[in-house]
Short mmCIF file of C-alpha atoms in Angstrom, two decimals:
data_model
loop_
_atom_site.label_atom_id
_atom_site.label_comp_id
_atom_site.label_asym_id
_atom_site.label_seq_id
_atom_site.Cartn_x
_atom_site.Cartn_y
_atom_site.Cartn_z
CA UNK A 11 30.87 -10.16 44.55
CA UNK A 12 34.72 -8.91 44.86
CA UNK A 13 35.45 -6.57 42.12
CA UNK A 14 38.56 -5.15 44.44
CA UNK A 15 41.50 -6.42 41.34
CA UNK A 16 40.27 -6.95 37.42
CA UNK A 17 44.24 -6.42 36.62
CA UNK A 18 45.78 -9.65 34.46
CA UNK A 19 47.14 -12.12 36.70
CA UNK A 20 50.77 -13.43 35.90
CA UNK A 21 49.89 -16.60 35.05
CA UNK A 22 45.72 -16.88 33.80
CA UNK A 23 44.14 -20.00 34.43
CA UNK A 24 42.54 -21.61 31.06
CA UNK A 25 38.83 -20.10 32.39
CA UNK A 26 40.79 -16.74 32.53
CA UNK A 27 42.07 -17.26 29.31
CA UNK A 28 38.77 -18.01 27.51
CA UNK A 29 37.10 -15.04 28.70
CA UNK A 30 39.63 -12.54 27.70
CA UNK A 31 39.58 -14.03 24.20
CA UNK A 32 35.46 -14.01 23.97
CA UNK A 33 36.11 -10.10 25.38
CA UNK A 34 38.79 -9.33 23.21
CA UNK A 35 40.83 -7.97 25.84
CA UNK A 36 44.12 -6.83 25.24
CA UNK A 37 46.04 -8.95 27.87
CA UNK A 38 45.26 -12.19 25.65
CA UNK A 39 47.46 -11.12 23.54
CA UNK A 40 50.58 -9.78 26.14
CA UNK A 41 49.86 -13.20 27.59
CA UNK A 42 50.28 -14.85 24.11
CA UNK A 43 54.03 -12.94 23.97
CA UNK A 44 54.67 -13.87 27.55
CA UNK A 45 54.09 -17.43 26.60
CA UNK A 46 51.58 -18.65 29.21
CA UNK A 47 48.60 -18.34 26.92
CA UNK A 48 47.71 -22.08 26.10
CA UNK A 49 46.40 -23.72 23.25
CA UNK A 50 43.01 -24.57 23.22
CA UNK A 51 41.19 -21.78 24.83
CA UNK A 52 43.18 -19.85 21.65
CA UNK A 53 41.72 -22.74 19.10
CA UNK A 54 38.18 -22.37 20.66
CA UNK A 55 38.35 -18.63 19.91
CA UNK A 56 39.63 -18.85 16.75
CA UNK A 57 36.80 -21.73 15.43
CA UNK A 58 34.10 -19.85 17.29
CA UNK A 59 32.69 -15.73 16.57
CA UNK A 60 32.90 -14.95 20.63
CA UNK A 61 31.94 -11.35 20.49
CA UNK A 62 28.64 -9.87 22.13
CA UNK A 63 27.23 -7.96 19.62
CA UNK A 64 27.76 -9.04 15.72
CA UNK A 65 26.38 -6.48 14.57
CA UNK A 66 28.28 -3.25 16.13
CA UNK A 67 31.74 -4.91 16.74
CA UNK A 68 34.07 -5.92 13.93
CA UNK A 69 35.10 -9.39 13.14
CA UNK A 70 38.07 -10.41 15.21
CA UNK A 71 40.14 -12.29 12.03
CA UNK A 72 42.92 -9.93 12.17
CA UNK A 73 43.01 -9.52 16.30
CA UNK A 74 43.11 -13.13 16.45
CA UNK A 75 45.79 -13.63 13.12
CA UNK A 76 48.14 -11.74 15.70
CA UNK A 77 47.52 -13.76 19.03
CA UNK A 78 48.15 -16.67 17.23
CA UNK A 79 51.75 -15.62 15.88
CA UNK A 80 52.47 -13.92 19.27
CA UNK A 81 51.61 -17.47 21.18
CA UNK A 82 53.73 -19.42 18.21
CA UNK A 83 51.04 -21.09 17.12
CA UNK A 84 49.94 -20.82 13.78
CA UNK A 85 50.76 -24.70 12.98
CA UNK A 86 48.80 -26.00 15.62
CA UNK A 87 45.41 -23.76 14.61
CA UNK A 88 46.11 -24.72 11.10
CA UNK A 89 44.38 -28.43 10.56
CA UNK A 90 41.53 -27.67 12.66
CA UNK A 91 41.11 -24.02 10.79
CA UNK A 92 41.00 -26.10 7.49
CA UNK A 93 38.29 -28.72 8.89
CA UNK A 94 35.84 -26.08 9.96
CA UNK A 95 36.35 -24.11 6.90
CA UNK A 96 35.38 -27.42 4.73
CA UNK A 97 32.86 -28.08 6.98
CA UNK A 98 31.92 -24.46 7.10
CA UNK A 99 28.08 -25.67 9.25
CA UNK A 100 28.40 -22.74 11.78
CA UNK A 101 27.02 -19.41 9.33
CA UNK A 102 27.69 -17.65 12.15
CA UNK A 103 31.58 -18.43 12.52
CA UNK A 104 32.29 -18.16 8.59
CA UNK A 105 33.08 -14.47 8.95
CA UNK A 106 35.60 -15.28 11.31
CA UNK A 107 36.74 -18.43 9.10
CA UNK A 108 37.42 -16.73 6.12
CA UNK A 109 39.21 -14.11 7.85
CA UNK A 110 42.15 -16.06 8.64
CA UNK A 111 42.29 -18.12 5.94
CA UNK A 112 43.45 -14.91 3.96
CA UNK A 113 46.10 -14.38 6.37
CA UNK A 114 47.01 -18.46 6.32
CA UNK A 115 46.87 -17.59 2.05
CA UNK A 116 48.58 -14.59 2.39
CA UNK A 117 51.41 -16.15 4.62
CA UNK A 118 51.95 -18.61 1.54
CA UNK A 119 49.61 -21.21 2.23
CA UNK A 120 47.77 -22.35 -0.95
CA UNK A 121 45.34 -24.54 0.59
CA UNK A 122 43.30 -21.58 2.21
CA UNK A 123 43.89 -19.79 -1.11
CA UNK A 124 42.01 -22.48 -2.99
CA UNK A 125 39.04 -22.75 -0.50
CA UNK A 126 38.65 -19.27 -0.44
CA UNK A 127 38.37 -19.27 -3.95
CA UNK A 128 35.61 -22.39 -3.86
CA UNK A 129 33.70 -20.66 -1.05
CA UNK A 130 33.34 -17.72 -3.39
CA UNK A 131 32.72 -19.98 -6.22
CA UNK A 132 30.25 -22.37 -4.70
CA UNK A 133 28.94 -20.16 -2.29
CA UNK A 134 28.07 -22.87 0.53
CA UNK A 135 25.92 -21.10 2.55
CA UNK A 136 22.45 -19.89 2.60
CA UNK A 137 21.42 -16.74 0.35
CA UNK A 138 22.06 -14.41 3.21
CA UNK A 139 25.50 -15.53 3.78
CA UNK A 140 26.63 -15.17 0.36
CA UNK A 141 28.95 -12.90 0.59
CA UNK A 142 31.24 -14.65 2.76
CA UNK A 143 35.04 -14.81 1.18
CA UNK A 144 34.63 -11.94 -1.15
CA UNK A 145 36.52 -9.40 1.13
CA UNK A 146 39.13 -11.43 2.02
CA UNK A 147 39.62 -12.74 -2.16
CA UNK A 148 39.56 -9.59 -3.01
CA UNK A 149 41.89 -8.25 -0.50
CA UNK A 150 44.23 -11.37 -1.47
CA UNK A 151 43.86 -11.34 -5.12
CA UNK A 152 43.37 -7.86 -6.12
CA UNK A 153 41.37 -8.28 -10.01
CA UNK A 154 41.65 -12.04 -10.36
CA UNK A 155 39.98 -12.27 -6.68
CA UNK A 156 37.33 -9.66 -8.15
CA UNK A 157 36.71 -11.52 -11.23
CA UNK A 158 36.08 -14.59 -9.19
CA UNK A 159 33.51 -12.82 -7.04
CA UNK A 160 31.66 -10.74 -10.24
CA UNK A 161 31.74 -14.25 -12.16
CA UNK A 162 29.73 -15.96 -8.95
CA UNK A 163 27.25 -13.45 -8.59
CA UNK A 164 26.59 -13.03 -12.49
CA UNK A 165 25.83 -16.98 -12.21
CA UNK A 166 22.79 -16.23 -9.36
CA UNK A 167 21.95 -13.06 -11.57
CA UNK A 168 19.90 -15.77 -14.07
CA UNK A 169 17.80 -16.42 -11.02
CA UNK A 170 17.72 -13.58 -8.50
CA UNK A 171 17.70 -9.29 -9.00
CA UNK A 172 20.56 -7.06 -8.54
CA UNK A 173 20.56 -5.90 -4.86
CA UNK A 174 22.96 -4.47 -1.97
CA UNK A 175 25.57 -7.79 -2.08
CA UNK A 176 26.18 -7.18 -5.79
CA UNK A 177 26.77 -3.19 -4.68
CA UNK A 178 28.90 -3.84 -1.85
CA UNK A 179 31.11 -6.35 -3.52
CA UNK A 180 31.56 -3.53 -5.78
CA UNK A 181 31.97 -0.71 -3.05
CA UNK A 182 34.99 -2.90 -2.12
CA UNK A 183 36.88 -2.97 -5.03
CA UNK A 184 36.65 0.26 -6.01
CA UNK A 185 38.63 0.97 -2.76
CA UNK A 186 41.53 -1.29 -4.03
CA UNK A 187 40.66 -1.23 -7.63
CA UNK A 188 40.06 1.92 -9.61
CA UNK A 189 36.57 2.19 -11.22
CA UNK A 190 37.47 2.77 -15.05
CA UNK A 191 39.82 -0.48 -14.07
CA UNK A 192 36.66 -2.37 -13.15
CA UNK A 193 35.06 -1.34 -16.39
CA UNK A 194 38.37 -2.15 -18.14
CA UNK A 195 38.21 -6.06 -16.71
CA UNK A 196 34.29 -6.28 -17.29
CA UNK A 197 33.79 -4.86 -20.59
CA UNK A 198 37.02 -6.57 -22.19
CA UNK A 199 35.70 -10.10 -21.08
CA UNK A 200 33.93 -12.65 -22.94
CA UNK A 201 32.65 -14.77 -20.29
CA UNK A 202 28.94 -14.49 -20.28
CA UNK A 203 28.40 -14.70 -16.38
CA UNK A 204 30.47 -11.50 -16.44
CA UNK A 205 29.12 -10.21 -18.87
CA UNK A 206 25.87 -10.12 -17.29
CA UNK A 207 27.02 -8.86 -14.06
CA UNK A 208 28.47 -6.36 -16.10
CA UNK A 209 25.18 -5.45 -17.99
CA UNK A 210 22.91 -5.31 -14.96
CA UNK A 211 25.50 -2.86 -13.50
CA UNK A 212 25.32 -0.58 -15.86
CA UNK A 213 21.13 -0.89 -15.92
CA UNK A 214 21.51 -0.45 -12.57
CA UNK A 215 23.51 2.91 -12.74
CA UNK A 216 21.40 4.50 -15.28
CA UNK A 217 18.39 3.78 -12.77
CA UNK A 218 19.88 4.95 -10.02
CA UNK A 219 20.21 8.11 -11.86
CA UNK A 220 16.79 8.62 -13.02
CA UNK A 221 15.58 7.72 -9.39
CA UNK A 222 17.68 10.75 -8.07
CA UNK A 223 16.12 12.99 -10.52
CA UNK A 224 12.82 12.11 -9.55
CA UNK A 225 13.73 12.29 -5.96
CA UNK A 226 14.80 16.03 -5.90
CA UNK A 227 11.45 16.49 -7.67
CA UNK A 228 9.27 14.76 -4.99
CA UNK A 229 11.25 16.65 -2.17
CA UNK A 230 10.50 19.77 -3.46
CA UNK A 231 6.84 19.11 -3.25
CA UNK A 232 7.33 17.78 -0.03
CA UNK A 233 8.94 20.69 1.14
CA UNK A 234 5.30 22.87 0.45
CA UNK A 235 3.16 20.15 1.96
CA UNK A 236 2.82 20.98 6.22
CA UNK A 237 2.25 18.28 7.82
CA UNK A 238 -1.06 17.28 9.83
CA UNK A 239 -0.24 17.68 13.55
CA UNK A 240 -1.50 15.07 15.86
CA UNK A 241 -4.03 16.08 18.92
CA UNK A 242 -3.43 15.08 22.20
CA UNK A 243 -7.05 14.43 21.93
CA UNK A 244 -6.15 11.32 19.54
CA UNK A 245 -2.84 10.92 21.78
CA UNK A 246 -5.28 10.14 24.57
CA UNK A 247 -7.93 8.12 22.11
CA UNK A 248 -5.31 6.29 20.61
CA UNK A 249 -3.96 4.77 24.13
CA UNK A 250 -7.43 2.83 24.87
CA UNK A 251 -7.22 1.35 21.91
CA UNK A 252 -5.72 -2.21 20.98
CA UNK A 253 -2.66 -0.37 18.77
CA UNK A 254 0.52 -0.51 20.32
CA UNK A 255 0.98 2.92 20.16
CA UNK A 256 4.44 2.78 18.96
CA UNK A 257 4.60 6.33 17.66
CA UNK A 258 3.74 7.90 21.02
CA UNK A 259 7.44 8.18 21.86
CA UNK A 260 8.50 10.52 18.70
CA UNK A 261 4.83 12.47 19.59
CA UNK A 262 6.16 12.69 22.97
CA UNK A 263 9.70 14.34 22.30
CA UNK A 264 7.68 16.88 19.63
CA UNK A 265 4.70 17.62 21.59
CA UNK A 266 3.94 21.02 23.52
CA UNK A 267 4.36 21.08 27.52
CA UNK A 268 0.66 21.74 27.97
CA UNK A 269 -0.34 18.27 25.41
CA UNK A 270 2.16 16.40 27.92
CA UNK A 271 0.65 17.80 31.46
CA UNK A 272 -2.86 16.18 29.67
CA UNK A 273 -1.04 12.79 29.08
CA UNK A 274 0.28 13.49 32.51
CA UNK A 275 -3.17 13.94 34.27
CA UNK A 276 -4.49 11.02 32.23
CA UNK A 277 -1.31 9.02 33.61
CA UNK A 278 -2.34 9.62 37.00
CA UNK A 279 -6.00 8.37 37.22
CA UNK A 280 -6.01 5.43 34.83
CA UNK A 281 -5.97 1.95 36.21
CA UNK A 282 -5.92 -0.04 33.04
CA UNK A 283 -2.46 -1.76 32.73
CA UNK A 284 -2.72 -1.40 29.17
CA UNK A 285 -3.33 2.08 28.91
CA UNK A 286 -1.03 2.85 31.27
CA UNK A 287 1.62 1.10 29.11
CA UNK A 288 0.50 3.54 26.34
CA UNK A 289 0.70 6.63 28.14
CA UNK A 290 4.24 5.97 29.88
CA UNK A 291 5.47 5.48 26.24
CA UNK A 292 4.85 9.37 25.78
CA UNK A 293 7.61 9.90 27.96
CA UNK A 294 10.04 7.29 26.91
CA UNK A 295 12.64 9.78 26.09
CA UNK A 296 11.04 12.70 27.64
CA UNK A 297 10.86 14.11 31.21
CA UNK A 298 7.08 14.52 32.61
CA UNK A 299 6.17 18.69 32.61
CA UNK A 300 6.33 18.57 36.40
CA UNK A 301 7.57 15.48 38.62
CA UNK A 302 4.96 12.99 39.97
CA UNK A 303 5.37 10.35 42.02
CA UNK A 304 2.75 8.25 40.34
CA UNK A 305 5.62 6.89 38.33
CA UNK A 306 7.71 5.77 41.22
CA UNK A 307 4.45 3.77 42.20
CA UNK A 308 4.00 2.14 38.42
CA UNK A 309 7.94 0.67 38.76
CA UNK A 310 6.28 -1.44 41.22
CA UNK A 311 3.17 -2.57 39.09
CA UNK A 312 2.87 -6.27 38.62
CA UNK A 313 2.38 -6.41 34.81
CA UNK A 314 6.28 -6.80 33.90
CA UNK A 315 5.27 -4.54 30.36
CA UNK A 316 3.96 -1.73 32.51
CA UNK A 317 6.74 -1.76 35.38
CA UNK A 318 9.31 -2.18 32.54
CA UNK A 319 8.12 1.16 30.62
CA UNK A 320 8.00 3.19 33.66
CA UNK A 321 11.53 2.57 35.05
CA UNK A 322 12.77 3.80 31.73
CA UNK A 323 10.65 6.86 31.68
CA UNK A 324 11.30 7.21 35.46
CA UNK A 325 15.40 7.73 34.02
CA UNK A 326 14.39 10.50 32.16
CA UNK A 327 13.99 12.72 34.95
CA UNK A 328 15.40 14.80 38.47
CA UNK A 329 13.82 15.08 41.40
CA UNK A 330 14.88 14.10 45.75
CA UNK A 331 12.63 11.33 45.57
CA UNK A 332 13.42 9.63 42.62
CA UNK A 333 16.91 9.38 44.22
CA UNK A 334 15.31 8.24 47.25
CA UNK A 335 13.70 5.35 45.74
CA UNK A 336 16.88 4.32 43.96
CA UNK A 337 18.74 3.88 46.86
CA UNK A 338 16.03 2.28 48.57
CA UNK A 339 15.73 -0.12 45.25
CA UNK A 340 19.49 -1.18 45.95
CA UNK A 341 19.28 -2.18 49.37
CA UNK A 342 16.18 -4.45 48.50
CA UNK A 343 15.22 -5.63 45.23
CA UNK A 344 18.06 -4.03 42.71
CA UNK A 345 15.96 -4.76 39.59
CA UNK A 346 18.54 -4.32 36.24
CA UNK A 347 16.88 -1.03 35.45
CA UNK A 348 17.93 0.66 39.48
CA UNK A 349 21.29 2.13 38.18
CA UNK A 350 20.18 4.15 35.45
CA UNK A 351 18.21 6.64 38.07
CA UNK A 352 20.97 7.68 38.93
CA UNK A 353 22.06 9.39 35.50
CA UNK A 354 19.96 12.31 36.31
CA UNK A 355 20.19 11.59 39.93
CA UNK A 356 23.63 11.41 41.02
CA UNK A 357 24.33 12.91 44.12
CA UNK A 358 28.46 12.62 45.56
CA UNK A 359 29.59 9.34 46.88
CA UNK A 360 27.11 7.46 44.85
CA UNK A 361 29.52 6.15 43.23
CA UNK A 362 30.72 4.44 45.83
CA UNK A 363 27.74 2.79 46.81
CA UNK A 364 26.91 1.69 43.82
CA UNK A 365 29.72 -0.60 43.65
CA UNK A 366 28.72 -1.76 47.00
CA UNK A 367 25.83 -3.02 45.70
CA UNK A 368 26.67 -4.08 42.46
CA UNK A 369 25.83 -8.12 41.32
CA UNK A 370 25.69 -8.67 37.80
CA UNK A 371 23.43 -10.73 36.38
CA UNK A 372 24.72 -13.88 34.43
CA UNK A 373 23.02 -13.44 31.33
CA UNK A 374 25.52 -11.51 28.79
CA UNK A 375 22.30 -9.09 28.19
CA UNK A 376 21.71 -8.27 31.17
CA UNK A 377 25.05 -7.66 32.41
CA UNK A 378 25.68 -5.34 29.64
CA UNK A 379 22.59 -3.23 30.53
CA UNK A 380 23.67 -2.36 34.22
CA UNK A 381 27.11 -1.96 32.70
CA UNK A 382 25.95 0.53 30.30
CA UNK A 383 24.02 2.13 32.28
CA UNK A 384 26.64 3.14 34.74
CA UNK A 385 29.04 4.45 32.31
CA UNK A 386 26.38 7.36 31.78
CA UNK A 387 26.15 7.92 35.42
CA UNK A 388 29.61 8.47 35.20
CA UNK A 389 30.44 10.19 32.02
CA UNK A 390 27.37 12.30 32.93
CA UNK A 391 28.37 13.57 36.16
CA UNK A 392 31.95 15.14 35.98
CA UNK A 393 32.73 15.00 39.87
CA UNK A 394 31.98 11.57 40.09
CA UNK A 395 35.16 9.15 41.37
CA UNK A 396 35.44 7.01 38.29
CA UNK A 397 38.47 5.25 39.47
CA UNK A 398 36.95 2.23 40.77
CA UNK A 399 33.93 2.01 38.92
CA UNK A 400 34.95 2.26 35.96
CA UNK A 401 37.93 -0.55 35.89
CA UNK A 402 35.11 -3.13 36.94
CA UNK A 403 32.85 -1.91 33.45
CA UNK A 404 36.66 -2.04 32.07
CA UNK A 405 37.13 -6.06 32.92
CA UNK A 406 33.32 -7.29 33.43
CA UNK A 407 31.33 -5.58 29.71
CA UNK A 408 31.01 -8.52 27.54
CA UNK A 409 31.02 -5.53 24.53
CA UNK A 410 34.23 -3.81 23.61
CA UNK A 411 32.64 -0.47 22.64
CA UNK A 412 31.49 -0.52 26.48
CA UNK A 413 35.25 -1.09 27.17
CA UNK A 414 36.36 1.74 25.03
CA UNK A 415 34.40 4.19 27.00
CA UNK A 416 35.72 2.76 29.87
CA UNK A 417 39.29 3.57 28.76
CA UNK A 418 38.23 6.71 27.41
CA UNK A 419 36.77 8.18 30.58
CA UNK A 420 39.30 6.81 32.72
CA UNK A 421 41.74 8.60 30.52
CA UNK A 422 40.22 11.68 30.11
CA UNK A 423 40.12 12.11 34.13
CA UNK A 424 43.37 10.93 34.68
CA UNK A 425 42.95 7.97 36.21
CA UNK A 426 43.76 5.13 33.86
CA UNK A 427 46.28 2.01 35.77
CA UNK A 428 49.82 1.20 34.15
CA UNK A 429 48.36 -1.69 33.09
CA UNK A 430 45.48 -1.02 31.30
CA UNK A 431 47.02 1.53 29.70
CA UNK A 432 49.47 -0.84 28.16
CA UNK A 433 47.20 -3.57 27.75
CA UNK A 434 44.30 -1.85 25.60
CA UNK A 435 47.00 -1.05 23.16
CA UNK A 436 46.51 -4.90 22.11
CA UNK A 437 42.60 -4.60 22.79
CA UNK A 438 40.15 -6.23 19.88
CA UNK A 439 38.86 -2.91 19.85
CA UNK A 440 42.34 -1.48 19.77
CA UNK A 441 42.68 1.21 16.89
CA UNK A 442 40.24 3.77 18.61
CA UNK A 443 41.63 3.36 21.84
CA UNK A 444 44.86 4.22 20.59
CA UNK A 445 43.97 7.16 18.82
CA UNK A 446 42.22 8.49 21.60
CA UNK A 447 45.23 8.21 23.74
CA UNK A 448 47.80 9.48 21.57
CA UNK A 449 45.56 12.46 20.56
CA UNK A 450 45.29 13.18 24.40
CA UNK A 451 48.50 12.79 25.08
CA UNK A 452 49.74 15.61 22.31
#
């Protein structure tokens, strides 16, 4: 595959287009104020959560709020905004939704307003999505948006226990309300829904401090109690078993060099795939005492568990031959796990051929592992050329914190292009990138 230019082209086809927006890339939006980002690839983005990874990467409401107004077209993303938020089907998207329908409501529009107060009202969604609207009401509506959301959840209080959505609604608007305020609004109110929000606060406070008490209690006890330390005889027991042996990774990063040179010498002569599996996971996130090439030979196994296990613990360590192998691996098979050997491996020009070889997989997953994994192999060896390397993790990641490093290390050395430097200014992921380069700059 040519990865020779990832810089924006002039004029993006609508493919182009759609996969900056699912990135978040910054040159969505400079196309957006050029005027040659289209429509529908913007509307897609908009109706549909695109990024990678939900859970690490913030929702993209307020990236997106701006691409719209940069590209002119807030009136066009309007009617089909207000049909999926209706609709609301997608849990997954209603993040997203809700998001810009505060800054549709906060631009003036009252029909956002009133369906972000019926979403927090009515609470469409299953149980685990019931949160959805109370950020952006409150942010909107200051104490009447608050009231809204306490009123809700004192209604599924009849029915369900006080737990972390009834604290975190809170959290939030003590950070734009002041907590006597709160008090103020919920103690002053006759409405009995708030009332018993209200009431199983306050339970809720007074048992949070008689838990503390008896917490500092307990860890003082603790704190005289030693701890029973765990053989390497029941290490070795434990891996012929039918357990999966889970702990063996935290016993392996603990354990004395002479327990692991016994897992080691077990390692060697078993033959059972299963056991095997077990004893590689002692060294998950630990080099072996002294370098063997038995684990070289158990990356080729053919149970897919087994061969999976020992690539990773194969990472872990430094030594001619595991370098050897790697290179070997790139020429011929280049499983997904090859280009992490080289994090402890690296030896000058590698970088170099490891674009060479580089094909990434199709699946997002996979794609972001090799991706990953060569960002350590270059923020881990300083003399490494990350010039080229790095622009292809830059345009190709699916995952924006993957992109951040990308800018960060390119920065750090020096070598960051015109035009990434400009465009990861309007980046998804654009705040840290920002302060990373203006603190380096001063």
């Amino acid at each position: 595959m040519n990865y020779s230019d990832v810089s924006p082209p002039p004029v993006p086809t609508p493919e182009e287009q759609r996969d900056a927006l699912s990135k978040g890339l910054g040159r969505a939006r400079l196309w957006a104020e050029q005027g040659v980002l289209t429509m529908v690839p913007l509307r897609e983005a908009c109706l549909q959560d695109l990024r990678y990874d939900r859970m690490c990467e913030a929702p993209r409401g307020d990236w997106l709020w701006e691409v719209i107004n940069a590209a002119g077209f807030r009136n066009e993303i309007r009617v089909p905004l207000l049909h999926a938020l209706y609709e609301l089907s997608a849990p997954e998207n209603a993040r997203q939704l809700c998001k810009l329908a505060q800054h549709y409501a906060a631009s003036g529009d009252a029909a956002f307003r009133d369906l972000l107060y019926q979403i927090v009202s009515q609470k469409p969604l299953a149980a685990d999505y019931d949160f959805l609207g109370e950020s952006e009401l409150l942010a909107l509506e200051g104490e009447r948006g608050f009231l809204c959301a306490a009123k809700s959840r004192g209604v599924q209080l009849k029915q369900i226990a006080w737990d972390w959505p009834e604290e975190s609604l809170l959290r939030e608007a003590g950070e734009l309300i002041e907590e006597t305020r709160i008090r103020e609004l919920l103690s002053s109110t006759s409405d009995p829904d708030l009332n018993r929000f209200f009431k199983s606060w306050q339970e809720q406070l007074r048992q949070k401090a008689k838990r503390k008490q008896q917490k500092q209690s307990h860890s003082k006890k603790l704190q005289c109690k030693i701890s029973e330390e765990i053989s390497v005889e029941t290490v070795i027991e434990a891996a012929q078993g039918e357990d999966n042996c889970s702990w063996f990774r935290g016993w392996g990063t603990q354990a004395k060099p002479t327990d692991l040179n016994t897992v080691l010498q077990r390692l060697k002569f078993s033959e059972e795939p299963a056991v095997l599996t077990n004893l590689v996971k002692v060294f998950s996130n630990q080099a072996l005492p002294e370098f063997d090439s038995r684990l070289i030979d158990l990356c080729q196994h053919p149970n897919p568990e087994l061969q999976r296990r020992a690539w990773f613990a194969l990472a872990n360590n430094s030594h001619p031959q595991i370098h050897e192998f790697a290179c070997q691996q790139l020429k011929e098979n280049q499983p997904p796990f090859v280009f992490r050997l080289f994090i402890r491996n690296y030896e000058p020009g590698d970088e170099n051929r490891l674009l060479a070889a580089l094909s990434l997989p199709e699946d997002a997953c996979e794609s972001h592992s090799v991706l990953s994994d060569l960002i350590e192999v270059l923020k881990e060896n300083p003399t490494a050329d990350c010039s080229s390397l790095t622009r292809v993790i830059y345009r190709f990641t699916p995952c924006e914190i993957c992109r951040y490093k990308a800018v960060q290390l390119l920065h750090d050395r020096s070598r960051i292009p015109d035009w990434m430097a400009n465009e990861c200014r309007f980046d998804s992921y654009a705040e840290p990138a920002r302060s990373h380069l203006y603190k380096t700059k001063r």
